[in-house]
Coordinates of C-alpha atoms in Angstrom, one line a residue:
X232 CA 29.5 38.3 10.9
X233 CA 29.0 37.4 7.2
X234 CA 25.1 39.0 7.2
X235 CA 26.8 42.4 8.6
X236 CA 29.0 42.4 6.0
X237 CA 26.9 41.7 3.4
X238 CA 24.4 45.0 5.2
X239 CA 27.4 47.3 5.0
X240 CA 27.1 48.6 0.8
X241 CA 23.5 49.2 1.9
X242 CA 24.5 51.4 5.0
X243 CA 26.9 53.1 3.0
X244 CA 24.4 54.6 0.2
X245 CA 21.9 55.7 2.2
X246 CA 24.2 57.3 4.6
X247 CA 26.0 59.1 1.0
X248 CA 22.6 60.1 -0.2
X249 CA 21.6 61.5 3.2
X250 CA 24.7 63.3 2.8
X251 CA 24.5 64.7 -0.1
X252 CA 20.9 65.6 0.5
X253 CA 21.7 67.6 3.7
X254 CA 24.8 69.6 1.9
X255 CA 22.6 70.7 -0.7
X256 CA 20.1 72.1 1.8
X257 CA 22.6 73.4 4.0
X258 CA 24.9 75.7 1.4
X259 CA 22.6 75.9 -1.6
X260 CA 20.9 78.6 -0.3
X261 CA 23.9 80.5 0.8
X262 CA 25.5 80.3 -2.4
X263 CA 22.1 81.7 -4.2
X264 CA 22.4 84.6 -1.6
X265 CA 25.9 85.4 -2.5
X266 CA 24.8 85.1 -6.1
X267 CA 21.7 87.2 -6.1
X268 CA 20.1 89.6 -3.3
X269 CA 17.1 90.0 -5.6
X270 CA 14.4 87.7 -4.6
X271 CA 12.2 87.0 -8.0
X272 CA 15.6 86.0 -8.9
X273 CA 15.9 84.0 -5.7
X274 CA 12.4 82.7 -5.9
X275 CA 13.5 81.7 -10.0
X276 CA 16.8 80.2 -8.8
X277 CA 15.5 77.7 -5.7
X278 CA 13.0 76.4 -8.2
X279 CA 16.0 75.6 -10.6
X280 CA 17.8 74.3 -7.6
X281 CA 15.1 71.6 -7.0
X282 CA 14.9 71.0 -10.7
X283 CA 18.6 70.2 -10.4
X284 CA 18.0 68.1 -7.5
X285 CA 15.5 65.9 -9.1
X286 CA 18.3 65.9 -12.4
X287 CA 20.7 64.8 -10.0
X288 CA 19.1 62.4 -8.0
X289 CA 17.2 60.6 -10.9
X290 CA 20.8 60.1 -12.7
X291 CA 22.2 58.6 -9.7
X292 CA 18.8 56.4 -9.2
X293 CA 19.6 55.5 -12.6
X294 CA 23.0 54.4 -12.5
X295 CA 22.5 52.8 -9.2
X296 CA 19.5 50.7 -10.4
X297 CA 21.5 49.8 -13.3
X298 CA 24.0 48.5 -11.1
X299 CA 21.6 46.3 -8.7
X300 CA 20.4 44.9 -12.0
X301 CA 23.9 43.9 -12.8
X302 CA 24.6 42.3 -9.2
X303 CA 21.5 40.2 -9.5
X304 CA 22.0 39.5 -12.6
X305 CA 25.3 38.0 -11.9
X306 CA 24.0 36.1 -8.5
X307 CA 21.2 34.6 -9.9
X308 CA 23.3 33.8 -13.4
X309 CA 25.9 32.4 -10.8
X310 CA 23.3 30.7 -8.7
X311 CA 22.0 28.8 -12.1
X312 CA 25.5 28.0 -12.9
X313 CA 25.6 26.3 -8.9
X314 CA 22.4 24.2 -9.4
X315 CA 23.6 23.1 -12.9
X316 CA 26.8 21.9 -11.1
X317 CA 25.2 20.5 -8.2
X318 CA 22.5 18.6 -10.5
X319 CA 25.6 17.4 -12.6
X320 CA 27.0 16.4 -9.3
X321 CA 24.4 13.7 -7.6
X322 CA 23.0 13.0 -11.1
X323 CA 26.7 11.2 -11.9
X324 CA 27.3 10.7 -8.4
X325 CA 29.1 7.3 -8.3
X326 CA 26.5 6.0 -5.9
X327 CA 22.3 6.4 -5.5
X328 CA 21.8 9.5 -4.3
X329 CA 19.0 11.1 -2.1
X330 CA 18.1 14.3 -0.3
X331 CA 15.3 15.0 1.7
X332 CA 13.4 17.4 4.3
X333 CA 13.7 18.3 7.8
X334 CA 10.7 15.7 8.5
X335 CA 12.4 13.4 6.0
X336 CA 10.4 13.5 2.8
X337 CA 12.4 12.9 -0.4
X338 CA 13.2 15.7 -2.1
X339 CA 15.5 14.6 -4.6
X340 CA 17.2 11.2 -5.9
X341 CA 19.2 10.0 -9.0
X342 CA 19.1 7.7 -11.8
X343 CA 21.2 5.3 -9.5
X344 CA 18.8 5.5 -7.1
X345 CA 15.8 4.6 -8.9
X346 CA 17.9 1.7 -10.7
X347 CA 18.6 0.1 -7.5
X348 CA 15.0 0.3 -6.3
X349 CA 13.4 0.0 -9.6
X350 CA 10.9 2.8 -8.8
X351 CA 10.2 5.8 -11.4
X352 CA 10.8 9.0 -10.0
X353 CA 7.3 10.5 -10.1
X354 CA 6.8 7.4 -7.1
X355 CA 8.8 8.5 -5.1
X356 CA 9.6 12.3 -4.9
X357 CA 7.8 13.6 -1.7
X358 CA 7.5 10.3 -0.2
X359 CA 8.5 9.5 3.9
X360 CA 11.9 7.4 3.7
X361 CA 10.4 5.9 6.7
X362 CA 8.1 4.3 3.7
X363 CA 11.0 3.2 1.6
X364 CA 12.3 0.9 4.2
X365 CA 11.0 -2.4 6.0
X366 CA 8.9 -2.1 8.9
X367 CA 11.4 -3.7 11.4
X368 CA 14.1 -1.0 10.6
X369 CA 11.9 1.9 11.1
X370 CA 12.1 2.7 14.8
X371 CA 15.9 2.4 13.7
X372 CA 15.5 4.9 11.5
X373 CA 13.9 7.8 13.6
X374 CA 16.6 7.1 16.5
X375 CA 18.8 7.4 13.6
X376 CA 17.1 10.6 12.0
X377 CA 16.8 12.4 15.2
X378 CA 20.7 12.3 15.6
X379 CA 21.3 13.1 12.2
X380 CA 19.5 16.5 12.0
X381 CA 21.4 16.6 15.8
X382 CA 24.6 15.8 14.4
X383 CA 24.9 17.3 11.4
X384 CA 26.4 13.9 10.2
X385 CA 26.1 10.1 10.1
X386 CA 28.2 7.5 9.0
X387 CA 27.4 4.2 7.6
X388 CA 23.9 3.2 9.3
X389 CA 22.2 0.2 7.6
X390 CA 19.0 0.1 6.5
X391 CA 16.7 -2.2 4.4
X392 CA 15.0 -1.3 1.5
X393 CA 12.2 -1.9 -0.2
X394 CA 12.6 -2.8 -4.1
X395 CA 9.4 -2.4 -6.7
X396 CA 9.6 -5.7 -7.4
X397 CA 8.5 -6.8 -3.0
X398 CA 12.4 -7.9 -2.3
X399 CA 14.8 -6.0 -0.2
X400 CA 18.0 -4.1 -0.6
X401 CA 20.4 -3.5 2.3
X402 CA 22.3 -0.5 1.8
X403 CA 24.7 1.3 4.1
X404 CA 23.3 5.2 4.9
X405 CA 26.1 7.9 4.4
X406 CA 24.7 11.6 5.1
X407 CA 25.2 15.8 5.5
X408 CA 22.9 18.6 6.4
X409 CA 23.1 21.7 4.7
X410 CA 22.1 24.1 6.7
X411 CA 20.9 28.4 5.9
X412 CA 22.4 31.9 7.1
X413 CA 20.7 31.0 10.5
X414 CA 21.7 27.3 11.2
X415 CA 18.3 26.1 10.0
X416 CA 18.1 22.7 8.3
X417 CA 17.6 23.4 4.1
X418 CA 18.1 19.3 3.1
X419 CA 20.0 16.7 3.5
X420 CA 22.7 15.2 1.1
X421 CA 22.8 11.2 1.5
X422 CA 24.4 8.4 -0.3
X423 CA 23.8 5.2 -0.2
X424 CA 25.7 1.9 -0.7
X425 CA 24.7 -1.2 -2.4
X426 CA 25.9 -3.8 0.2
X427 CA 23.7 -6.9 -1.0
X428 CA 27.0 -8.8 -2.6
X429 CA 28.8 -8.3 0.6
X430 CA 26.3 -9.7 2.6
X431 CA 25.5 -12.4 0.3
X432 CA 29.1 -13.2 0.9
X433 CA 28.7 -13.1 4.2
X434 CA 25.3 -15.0 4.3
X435 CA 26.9 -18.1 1.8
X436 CA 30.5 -18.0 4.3
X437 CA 27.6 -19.4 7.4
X438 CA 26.2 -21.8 4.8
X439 CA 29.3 -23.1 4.2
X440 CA 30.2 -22.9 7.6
X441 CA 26.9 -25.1 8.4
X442 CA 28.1 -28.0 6.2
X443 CA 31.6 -27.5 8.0
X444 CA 29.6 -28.4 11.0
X445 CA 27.5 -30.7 9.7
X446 CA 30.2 -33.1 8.6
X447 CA 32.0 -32.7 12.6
X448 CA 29.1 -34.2 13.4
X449 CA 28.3 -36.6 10.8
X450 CA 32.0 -37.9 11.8
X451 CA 31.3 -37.7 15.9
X452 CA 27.9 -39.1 16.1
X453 CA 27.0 -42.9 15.6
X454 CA 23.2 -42.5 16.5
X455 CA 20.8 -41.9 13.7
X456 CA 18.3 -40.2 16.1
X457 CA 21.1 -37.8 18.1
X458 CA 22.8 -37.2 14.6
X459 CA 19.0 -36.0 13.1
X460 CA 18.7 -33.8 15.8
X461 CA 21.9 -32.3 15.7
X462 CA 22.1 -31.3 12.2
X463 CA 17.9 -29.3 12.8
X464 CA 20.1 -27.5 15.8
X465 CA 23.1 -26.7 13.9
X466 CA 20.8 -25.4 10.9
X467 CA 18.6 -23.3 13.5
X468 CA 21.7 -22.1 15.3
X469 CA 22.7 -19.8 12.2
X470 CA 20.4 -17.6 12.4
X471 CA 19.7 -17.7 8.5
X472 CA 16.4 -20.1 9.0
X473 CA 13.2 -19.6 11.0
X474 CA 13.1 -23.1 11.5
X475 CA 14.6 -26.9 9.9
X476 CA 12.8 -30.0 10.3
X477 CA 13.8 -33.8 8.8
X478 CA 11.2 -36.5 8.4
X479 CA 12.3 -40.1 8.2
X480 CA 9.9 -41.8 6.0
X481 CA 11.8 -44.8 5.8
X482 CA 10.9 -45.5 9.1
X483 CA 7.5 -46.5 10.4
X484 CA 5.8 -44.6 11.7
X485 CA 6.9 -41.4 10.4
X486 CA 9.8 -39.9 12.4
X487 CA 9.7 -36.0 12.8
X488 CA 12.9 -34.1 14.4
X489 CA 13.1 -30.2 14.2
X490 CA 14.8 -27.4 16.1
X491 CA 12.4 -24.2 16.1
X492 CA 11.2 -21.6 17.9
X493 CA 7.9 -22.4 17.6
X494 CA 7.5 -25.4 19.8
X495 CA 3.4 -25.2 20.1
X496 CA 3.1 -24.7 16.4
X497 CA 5.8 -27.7 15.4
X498 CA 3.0 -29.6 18.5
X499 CA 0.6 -28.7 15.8
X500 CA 2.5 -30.0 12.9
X501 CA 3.7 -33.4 14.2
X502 CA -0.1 -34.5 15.6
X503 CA -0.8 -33.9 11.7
X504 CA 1.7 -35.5 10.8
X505 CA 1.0 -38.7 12.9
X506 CA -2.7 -39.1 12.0
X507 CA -1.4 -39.0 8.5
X508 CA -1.4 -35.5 7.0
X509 CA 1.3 -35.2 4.5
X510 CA 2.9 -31.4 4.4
X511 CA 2.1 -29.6 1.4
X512 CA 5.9 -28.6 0.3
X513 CA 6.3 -32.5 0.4
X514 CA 3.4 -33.8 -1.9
X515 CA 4.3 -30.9 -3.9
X516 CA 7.8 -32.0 -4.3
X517 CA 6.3 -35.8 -5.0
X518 CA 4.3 -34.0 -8.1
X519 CA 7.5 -32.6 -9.1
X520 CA 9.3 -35.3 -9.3
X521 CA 12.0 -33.8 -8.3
X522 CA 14.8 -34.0 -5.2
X523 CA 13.7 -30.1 -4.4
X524 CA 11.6 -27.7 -4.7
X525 CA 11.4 -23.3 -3.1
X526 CA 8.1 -22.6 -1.9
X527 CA 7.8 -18.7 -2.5
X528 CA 4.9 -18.0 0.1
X529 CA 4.1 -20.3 2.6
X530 CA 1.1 -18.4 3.7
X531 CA -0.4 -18.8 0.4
X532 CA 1.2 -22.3 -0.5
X533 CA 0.9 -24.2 2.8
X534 CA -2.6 -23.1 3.7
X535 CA -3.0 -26.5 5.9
X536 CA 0.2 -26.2 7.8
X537 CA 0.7 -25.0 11.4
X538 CA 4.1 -24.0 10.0
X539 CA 2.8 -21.2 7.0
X540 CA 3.9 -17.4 7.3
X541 CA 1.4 -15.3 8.3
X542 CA 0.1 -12.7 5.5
X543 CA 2.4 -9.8 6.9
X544 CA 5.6 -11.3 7.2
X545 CA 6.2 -14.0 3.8
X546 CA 8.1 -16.5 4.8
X547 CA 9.6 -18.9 2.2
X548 CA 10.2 -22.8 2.6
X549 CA 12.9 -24.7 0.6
X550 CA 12.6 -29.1 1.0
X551 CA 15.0 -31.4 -0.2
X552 CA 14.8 -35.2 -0.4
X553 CA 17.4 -37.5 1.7
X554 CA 18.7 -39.8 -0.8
X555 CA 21.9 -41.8 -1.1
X556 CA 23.4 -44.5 -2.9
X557 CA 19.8 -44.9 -4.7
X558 CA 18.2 -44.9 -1.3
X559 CA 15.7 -42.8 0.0
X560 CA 15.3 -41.4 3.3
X561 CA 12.9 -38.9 4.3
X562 CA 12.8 -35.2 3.7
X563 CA 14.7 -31.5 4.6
X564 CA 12.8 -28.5 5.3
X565 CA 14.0 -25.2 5.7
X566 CA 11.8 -21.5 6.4
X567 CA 13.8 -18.3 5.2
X568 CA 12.0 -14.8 5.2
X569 CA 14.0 -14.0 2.5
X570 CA 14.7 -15.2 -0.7
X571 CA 17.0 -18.2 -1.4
X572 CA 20.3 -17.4 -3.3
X573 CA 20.8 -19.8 -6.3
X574 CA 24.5 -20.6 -4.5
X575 CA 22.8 -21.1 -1.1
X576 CA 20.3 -23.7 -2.5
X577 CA 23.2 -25.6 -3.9
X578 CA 24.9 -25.5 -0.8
X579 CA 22.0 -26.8 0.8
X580 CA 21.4 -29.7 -1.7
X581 CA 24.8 -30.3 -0.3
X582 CA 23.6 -30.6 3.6
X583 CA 20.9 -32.7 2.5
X584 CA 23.5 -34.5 0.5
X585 CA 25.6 -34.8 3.6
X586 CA 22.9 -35.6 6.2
X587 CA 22.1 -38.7 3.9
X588 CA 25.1 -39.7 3.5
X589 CA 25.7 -39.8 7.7
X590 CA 22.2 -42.0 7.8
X591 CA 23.7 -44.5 4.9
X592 CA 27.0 -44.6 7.3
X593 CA 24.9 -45.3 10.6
X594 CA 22.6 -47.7 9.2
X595 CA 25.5 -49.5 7.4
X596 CA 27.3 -49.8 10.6
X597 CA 24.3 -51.4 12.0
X598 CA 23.8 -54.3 9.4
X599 CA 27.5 -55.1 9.5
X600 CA 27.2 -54.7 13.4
X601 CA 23.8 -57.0 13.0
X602 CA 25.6 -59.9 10.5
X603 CA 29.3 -59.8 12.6
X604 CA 27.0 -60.7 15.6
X605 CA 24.9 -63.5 13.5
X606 CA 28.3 -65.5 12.0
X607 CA 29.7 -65.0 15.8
X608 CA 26.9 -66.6 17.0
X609 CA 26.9 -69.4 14.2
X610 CA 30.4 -69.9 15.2
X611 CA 30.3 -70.2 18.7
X612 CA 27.2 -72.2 18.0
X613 CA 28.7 -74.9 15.6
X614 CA 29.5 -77.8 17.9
X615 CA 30.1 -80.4 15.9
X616 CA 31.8 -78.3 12.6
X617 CA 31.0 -75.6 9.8
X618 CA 29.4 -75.3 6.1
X619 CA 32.0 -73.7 4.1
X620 CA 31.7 -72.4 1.1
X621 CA 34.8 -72.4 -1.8
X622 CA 34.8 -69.3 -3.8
X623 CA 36.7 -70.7 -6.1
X624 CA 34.9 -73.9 -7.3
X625 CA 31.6 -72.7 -6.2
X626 CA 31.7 -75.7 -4.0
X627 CA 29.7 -76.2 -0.1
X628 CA 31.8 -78.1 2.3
X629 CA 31.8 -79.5 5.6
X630 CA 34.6 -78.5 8.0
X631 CA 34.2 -80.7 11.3

């Protein structure tokens, strides 16, 4: 309705200069035969006539040409004034901000945009988003981008991105299509939300919630075997880690217990281990001589173990020694694909922490256990009396 409108001024001066045209045919002539019966002075008058015509016609051309010039003047002055208002508008948009094609190229971004990715903008304009986000979200995102350019709208759709520097960024995907006169798709407008404190929070609460579990079992379970086990299960269970394994070095041989999804591999890793490989995050950690160490690339940094990332998918490795109460106990190994949080590796000093401390308690027990069960025995033994011994005067007696 808007486009018939807009037709109507048009319709309106050709249909007046038609008119005007057809009442100066029509009674111009009339009114030069009511003037004049001679017809030199006929022939003199029609060739001012069309002179006039011509006068009249070019003023009007004028003035109306004058007029167009004004109108698009003022749209395009007023379209300048839009796109000076809309850059203004996603430039200091409160969020990053991106717009792109019908097929989903980027189009344009802002300042925030780049400074969350760390990418200049030369990078990036013209680029598929499908290339700004990690491989596993991309089928995601074309389900996603089909019922967008559907829709019109979408809400909140999460996405990981890919930062300069080879980390990620979740963000949260808020978006509107603009669309022409005729319903076809011009760009999209899409913001997009930061939401890498919220799920660090969220990430550190199931730490935390590890250790909670942890300690239940620490408290429930008297085995140091079932209690080893337990704790690689609860770490697995979280879905944070790719996989958690503990070797006992104290004992002999080695002990290995791990909860994984990889059983062939971790098949692999504990025939190694048994023939006397050491794994590489350990003897590194021995070199440090430290109680930790982050291996960044297990792919690159682990090139002997079963367990390394492959080169598509960099995995990352964090061990930590057992020690407590100046004993040592083995080791903790852990496999994120993404980086470790500074927090979340001092939560997880504080599982290893714990886990140590549930071996001290077990393997206490057991020497008490062990000694109650020798001075029974030397009791029931004694048939005749007992050695004493006086703490007091440091002196050995007989009791019969």
């Amino acid at each position: 309705m808007n486009h018939i409108k807009k037709r109507l001024p048009r319709f309106a001066l050709v249909f007046l200069y038609a008119a005007i045209g057809i009442c100066w045919i029509m009674f111009s002539d009339n009114v030069l035969l009511y003037a004049s019966k001679d017809i030199e002075h006929l022939s003199m008058y029609q060739s001012y006539k069309g002179w006039g015509f011509i006068a009249v016609t070019t003023v009007l051309l004028y003035f109306l040409l004058l007029w167009h010039e004004k109108k698009i003047y003022h749209t395009l002055e007023s379209q300048l004034q839009t796109e000076k208002k809309f850059d203004m508008l996603y430039e200091e948009a409160p969020n990053p901000y991106q717009a792109l094609d019908e097929d989903g190229h980027i189009l344009l971004i802002n300042q925030k945009w780049l400074d969350l990715l760390g990418y200049d903008k030369h990078e990036v304009i013209g680029k598929w988003f499908g290339d700004m986000i990690t491989p596993k979200d991309l089928i995601h995102f074309k389900e996603n981008f089909t019922k967008f350019k559907k829709n019109g709208t979408i809400q909140g759709v999460q996405y990981n991105m890919k930062h300069k520097n080879g980390t990620t960024v979740p963000i949260l995907l808020h978006g509107q299509i603009a669309y022409n006169a005729t319903h076809q798709i011009l760009q999209t407008h899409c913001s997009l939300e930061d939401i890498s404190d919220r799920r660090r929070v969220a990430h550190l609460n199931k730490v935390l919630k590890l250790i909670r579990d942890i300690n239940q079992s620490i408290v429930r379970i008297k085995n140091r075997d079932e209690l080893l086990q337990e704790s690689c299960n609860i770490l697995l269970s979280s879905d944070l880690y790719n996989y958690a394994w503990i070797e006992m070095t104290q004992t002999h041989p080695v002990k290995l217990y791990h909860a994984s999804n990889r059983e062939q591999i971790f098949e692999k890793f504990q025939n190694k281990i048994a023939k006397g490989w050491r794994p590489p995050c350990v003897e590194s950690l021995k070199q440090e001589s430290g109680t930790y160490i982050q291996i960044k690339d297990t792919h690159t940094s682990c090139s002997t173990c079963p367990l390394k990332g492959d080169a598509l998918r960099q995995e990352r490795a964090y061990t930590l020694e057992l020690n407590h109460s100046a004993s040592h106990y083995g080791y903790l190994t852990v496999s994120s694909s993404s980086l470790f949080d500074p927090e979340e590796l001092a939560l997880l000093e504080e599982v290893a922490g714990d886990i140590a401390y549930g071996i001290f308690n077990i393997e206490t027990e057991r020497i008490l256990k062990e000694n109650e069960e020798r001075y029974r025995f030397a009791i029931e033994g004694a048939s005749d009396g007992l050695w004493d011994w006086n703490l007091l005067n440091n002196k050995v007696y007989f009791s019969p």
